[in-house]
Short mmCIF file of C-alpha atoms in Angstrom, two decimals:
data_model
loop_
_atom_site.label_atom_id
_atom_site.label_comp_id
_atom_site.label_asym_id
_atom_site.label_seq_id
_atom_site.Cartn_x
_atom_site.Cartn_y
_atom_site.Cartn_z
CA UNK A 53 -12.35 28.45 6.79
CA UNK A 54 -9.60 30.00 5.29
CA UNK A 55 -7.51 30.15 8.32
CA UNK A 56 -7.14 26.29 8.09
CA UNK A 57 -6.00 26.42 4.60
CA UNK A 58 -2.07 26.61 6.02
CA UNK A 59 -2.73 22.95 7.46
CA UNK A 60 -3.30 21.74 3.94
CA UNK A 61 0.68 22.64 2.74
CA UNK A 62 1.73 19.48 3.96
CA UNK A 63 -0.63 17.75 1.92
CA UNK A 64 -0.09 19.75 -1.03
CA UNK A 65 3.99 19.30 -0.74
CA UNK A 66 3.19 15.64 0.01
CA UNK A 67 1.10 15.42 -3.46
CA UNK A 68 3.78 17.80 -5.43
CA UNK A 69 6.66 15.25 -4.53
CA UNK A 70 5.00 12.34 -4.84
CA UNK A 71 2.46 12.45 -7.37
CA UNK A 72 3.52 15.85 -9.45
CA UNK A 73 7.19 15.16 -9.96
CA UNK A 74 6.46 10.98 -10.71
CA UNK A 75 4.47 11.87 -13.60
CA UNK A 76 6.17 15.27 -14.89
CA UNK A 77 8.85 12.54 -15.37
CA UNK A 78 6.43 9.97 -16.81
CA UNK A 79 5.73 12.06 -19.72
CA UNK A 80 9.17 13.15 -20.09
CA UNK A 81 10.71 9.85 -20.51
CA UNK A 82 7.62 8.65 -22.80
CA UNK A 83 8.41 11.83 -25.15
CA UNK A 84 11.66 11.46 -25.23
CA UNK A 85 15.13 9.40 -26.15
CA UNK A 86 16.46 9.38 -22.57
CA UNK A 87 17.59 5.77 -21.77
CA UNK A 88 19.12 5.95 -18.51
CA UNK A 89 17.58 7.06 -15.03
CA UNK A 90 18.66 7.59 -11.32
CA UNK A 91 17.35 9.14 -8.46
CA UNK A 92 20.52 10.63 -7.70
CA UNK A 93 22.13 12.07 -11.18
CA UNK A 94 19.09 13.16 -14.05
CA UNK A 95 21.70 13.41 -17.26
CA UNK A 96 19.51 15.58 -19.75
CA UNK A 97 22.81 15.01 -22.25
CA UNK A 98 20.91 12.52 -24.50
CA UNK A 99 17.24 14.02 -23.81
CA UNK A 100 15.37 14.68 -27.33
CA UNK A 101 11.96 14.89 -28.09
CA UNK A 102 10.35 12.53 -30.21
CA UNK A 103 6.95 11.09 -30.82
CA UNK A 104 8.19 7.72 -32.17
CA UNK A 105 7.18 5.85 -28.61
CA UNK A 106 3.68 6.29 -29.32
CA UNK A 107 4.49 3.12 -31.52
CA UNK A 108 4.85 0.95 -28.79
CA UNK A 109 1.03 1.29 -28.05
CA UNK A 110 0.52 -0.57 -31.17
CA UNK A 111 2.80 -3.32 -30.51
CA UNK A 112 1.04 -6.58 -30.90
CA UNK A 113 2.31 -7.61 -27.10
CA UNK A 114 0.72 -4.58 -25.57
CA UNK A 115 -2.30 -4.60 -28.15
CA UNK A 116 -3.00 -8.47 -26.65
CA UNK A 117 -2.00 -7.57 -22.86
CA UNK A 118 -4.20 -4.35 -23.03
CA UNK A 119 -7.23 -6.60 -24.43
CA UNK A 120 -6.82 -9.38 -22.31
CA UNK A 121 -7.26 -7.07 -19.10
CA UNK A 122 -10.26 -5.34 -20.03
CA UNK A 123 -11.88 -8.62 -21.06
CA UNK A 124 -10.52 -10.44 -17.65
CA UNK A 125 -11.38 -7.28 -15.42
CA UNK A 126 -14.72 -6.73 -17.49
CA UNK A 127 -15.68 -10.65 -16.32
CA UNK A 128 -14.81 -10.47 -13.20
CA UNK A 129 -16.59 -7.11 -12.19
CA UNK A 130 -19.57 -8.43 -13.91
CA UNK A 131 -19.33 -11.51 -11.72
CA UNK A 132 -18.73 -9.25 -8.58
CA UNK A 133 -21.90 -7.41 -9.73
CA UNK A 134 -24.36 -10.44 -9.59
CA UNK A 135 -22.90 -12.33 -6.13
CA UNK A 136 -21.73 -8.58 -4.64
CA UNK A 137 -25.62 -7.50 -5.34
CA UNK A 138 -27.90 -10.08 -3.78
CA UNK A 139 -25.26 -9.55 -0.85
CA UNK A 140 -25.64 -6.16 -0.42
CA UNK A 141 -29.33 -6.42 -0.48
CA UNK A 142 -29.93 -8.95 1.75
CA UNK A 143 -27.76 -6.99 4.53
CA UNK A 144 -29.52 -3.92 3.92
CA UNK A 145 -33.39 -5.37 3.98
CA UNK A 146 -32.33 -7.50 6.90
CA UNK A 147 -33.49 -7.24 10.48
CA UNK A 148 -30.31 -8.09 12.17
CA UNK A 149 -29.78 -5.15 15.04
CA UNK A 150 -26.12 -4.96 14.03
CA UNK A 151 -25.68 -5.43 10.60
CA UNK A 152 -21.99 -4.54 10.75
CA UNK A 153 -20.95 -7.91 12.20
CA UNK A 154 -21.87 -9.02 8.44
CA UNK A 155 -20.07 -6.58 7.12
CA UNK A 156 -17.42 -7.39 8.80
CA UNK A 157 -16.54 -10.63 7.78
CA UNK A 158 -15.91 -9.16 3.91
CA UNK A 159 -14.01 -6.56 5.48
CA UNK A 160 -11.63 -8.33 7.80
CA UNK A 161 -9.87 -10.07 4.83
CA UNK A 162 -9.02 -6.52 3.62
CA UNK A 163 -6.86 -6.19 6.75
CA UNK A 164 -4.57 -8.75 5.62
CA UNK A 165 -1.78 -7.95 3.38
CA UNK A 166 -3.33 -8.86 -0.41
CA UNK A 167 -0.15 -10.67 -1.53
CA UNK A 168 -1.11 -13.33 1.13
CA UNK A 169 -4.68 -13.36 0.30
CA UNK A 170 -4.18 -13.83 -3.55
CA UNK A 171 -1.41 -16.68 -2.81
CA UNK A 172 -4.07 -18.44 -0.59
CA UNK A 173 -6.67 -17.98 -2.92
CA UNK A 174 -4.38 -19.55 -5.61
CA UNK A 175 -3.45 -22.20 -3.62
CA UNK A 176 -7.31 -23.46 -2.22
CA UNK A 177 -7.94 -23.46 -6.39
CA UNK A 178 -4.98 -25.66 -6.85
CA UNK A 179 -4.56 -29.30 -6.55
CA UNK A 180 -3.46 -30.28 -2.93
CA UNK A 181 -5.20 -27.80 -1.42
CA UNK A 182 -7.29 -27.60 2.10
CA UNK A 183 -9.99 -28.39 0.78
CA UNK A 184 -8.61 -31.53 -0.54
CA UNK A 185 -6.65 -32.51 2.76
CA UNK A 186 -9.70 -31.67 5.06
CA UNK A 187 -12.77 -32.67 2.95
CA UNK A 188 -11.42 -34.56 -0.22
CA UNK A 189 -12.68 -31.85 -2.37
CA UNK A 190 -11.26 -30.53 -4.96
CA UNK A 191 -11.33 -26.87 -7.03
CA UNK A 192 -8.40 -27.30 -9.40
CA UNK A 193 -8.16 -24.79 -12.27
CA UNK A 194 -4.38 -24.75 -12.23
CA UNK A 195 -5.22 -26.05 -16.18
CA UNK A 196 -6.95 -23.15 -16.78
CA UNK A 197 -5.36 -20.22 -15.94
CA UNK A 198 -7.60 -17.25 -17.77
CA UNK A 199 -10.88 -18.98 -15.46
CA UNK A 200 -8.44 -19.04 -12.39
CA UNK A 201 -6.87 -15.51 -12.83
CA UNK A 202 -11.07 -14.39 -13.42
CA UNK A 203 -11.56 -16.08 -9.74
CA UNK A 204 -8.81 -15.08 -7.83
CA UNK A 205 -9.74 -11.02 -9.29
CA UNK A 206 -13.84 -11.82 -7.96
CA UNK A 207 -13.10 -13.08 -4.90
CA UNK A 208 -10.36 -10.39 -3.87
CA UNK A 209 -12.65 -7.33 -5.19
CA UNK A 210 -15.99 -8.83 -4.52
CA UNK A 211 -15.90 -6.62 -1.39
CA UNK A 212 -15.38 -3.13 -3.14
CA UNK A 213 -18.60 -3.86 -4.78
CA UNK A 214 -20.42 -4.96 -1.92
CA UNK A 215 -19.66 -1.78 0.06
CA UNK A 216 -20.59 1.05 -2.27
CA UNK A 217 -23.93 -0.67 -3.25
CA UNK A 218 -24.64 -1.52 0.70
CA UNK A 219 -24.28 2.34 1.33
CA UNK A 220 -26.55 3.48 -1.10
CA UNK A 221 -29.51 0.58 -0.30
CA UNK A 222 -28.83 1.36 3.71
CA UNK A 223 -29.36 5.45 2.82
CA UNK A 224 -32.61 4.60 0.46
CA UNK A 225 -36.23 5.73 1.95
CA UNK A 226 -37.47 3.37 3.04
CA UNK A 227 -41.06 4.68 2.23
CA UNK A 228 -40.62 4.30 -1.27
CA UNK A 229 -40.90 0.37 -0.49
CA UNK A 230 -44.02 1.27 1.02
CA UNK A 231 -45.53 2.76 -1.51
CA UNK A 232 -45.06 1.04 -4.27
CA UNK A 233 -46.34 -2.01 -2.13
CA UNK A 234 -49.43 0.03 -1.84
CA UNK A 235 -49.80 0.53 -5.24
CA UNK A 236 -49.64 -3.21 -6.09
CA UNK A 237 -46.19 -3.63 -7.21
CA UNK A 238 -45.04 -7.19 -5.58
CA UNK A 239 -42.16 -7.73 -3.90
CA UNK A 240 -40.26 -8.64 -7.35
CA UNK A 241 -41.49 -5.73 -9.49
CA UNK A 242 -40.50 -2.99 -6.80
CA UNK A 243 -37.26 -4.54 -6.46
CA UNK A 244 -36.37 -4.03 -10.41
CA UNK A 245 -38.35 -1.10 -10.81
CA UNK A 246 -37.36 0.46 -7.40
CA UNK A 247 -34.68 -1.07 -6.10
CA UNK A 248 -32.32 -0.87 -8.80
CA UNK A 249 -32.86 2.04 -10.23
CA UNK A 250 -32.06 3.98 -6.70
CA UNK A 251 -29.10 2.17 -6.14
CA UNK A 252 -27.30 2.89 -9.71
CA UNK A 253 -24.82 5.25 -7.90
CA UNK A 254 -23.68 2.09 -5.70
CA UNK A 255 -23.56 0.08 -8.79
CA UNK A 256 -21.92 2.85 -11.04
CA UNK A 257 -19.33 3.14 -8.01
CA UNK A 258 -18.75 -0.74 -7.48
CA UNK A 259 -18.10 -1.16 -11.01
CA UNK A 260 -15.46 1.26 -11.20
CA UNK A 261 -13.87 0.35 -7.64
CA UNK A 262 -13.49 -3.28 -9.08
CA UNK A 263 -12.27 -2.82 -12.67
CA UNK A 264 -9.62 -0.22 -12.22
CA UNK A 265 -7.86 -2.96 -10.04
CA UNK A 266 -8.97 -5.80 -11.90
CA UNK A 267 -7.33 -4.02 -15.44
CA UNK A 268 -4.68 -2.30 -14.32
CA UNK A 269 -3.10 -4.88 -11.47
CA UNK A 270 -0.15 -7.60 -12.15
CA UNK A 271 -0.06 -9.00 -8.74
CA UNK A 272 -2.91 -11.28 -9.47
CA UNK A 273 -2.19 -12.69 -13.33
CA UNK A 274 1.83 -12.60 -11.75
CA UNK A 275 0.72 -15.32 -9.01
CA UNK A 276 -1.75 -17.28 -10.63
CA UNK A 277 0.12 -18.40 -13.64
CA UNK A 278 3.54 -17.45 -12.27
CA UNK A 279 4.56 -15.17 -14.93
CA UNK A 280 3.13 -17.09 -17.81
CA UNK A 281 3.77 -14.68 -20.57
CA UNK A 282 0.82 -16.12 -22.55
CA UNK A 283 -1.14 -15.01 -19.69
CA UNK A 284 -0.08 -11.48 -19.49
CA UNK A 285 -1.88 -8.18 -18.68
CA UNK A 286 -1.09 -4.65 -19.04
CA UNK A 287 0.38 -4.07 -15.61
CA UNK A 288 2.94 -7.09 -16.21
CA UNK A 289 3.88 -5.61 -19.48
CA UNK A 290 4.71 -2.74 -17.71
CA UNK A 291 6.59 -3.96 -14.72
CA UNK A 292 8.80 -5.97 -17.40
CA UNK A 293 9.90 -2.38 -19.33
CA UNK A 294 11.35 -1.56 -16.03
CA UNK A 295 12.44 -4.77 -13.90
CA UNK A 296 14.16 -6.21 -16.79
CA UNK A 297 18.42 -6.60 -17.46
CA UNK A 298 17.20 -4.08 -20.56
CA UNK A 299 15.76 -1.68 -19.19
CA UNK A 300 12.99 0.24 -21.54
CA UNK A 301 11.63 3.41 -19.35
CA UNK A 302 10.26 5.21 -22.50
CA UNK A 303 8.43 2.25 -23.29
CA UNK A 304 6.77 1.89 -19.79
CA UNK A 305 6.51 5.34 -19.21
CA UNK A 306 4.38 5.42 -22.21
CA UNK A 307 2.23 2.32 -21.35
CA UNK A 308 1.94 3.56 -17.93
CA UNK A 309 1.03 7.45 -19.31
CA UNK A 310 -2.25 5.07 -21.19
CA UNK A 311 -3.12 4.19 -17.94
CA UNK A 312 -3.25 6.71 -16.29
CA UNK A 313 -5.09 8.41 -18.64
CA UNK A 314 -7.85 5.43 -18.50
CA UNK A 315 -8.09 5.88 -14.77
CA UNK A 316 -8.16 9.69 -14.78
CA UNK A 317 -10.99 9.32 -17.19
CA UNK A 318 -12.82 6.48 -15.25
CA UNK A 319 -12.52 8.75 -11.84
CA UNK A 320 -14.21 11.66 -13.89
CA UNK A 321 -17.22 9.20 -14.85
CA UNK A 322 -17.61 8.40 -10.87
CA UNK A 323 -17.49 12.42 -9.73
CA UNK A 324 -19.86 12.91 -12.36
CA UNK A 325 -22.53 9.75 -11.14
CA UNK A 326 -21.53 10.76 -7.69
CA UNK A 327 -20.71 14.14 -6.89
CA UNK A 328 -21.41 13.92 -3.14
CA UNK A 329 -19.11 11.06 -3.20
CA UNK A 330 -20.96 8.99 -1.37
CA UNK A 331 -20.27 5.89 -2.08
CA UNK A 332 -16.64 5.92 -2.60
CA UNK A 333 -15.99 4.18 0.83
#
């Protein structure tokens, strides 16, 4: 196999430019005074090193943002869990001879471009919406944005939990159904004593696949309460350090190093549940 390791320096030049470099310069700017950035002239002339950044991650703004995504992201993937679940179950146990058609209608949503699926979204839980043109029904949360931010995050990341926990239910053995049928376990006892417990790699997976998003993501929380700022999560506190008149790219750069660090450490958790990697579709 080592003959085919030359094929892999594109990939490795592709990661070193685009990965390696971003977040050499990530920690730079957090650990330092440099104030001004371009792609085309670095000026090290005001570059110092200083720890005094790290006081930004105790700003009450970022303290709030930070908590309000985990609680929002830790809703929503435990909503994802208990409609993604029964889902995933019933298309595995089923006896439809192509079970992918089901599959496919969570999937083909994903094709879309997700900036159009979370402004539909928004709009069919607004007032006005189809469902209120075509069958006088209306879901308007539009007064309450935290429960509306919450729905739009289930309903766009309902399907990375549904996949992961569908692959590990469609690999189980079958037998083991069997058996502990035979040994007088009913259809609900097997399914909490069986079921479950042989699928915690899906679920381990699923979790992780939805709250990373869910946390980290401003797309959603931007939409939905079009830019409230007492609405704000962590990845709108960051895109405002660097989209702003004044810019602050210490600031973000040290927000953003926090997150990356929370992902890095969340991806370790999933190698170490699933080291085949199974399940990360």
């Amino acid at each position: 196999m080592s003959k085919f390791k030359k094929f892999s320096l594109p990939y490795l030049v592709w990661m070193i430019i685009f990965t390696g470099i971003p977040l050499i310069l990530m920690v730079i700017f957090a650990f330092s005074t440099i104030e001004t950035f371009s792609a085309y002239t670095f000026n090290f002339s005001d570059f110092h090193f200083t720890c005094a950044n790290l006081n930004a991650l105790i700003d009450l703004s970022f303290l709030k943002a930070f908590s309000r995504s985990i609680i929002y992201a830790l809703i929503a993937t435990l909503l994802c869990l208990l409609i993604g679940y029964p889902i995933a179950y019933f298309i595995s146990r089923s006896n439809i001879k192509n079970k992918y058609l089901l599959l496919l209608i969570f999937i083909m949503p994903m094709w879309t471009n997700m900036l159009l699926r979370v402004q539909t979204i928004n709009r069919l839980l607004s007032e006005n919406s189809f469902f209120t043109n075509v069958f006088n029904f209306t879901i308007n949360l539009s007064n309450a944005k935290d429960v509306k931010i919450i729905a739009v995050m289930t309903i766009v990341y309902l399907p990375f939990m549904i996949f992961p926990i569908y692959t590990v239910l469609e690999k189980m053995d079958k037998s083991i159904f069997e058996a502990s049928n035979d040994l007088g376990a009913g259809s609900i006892k097997t399914f909490f004593k069986v079921t479950i417990p042989n699928s915690t790699k899906g679920i381990y997976s699923g979790i992780m696949m939805v709250f990373l998003p869910a946390a980290m993501g401003f797309t959603i929380p931007k939409i939905v309460t079009q830019e409230d700022p007492n609405y704000s999560m962590v990845g709108q506190l960051i895109e405002r350090q660097f989209k702003n008149y004044i810019t602050f790219y210490n600031v973000g750069s040290m927000y953003s190093l926090v997150i990356v660090i929370f992902v890095l450490g969340s991806l370790y958790i999933i190698s170490k549940v699933d080291e085949e990697g199974e399940t990360l579709l």
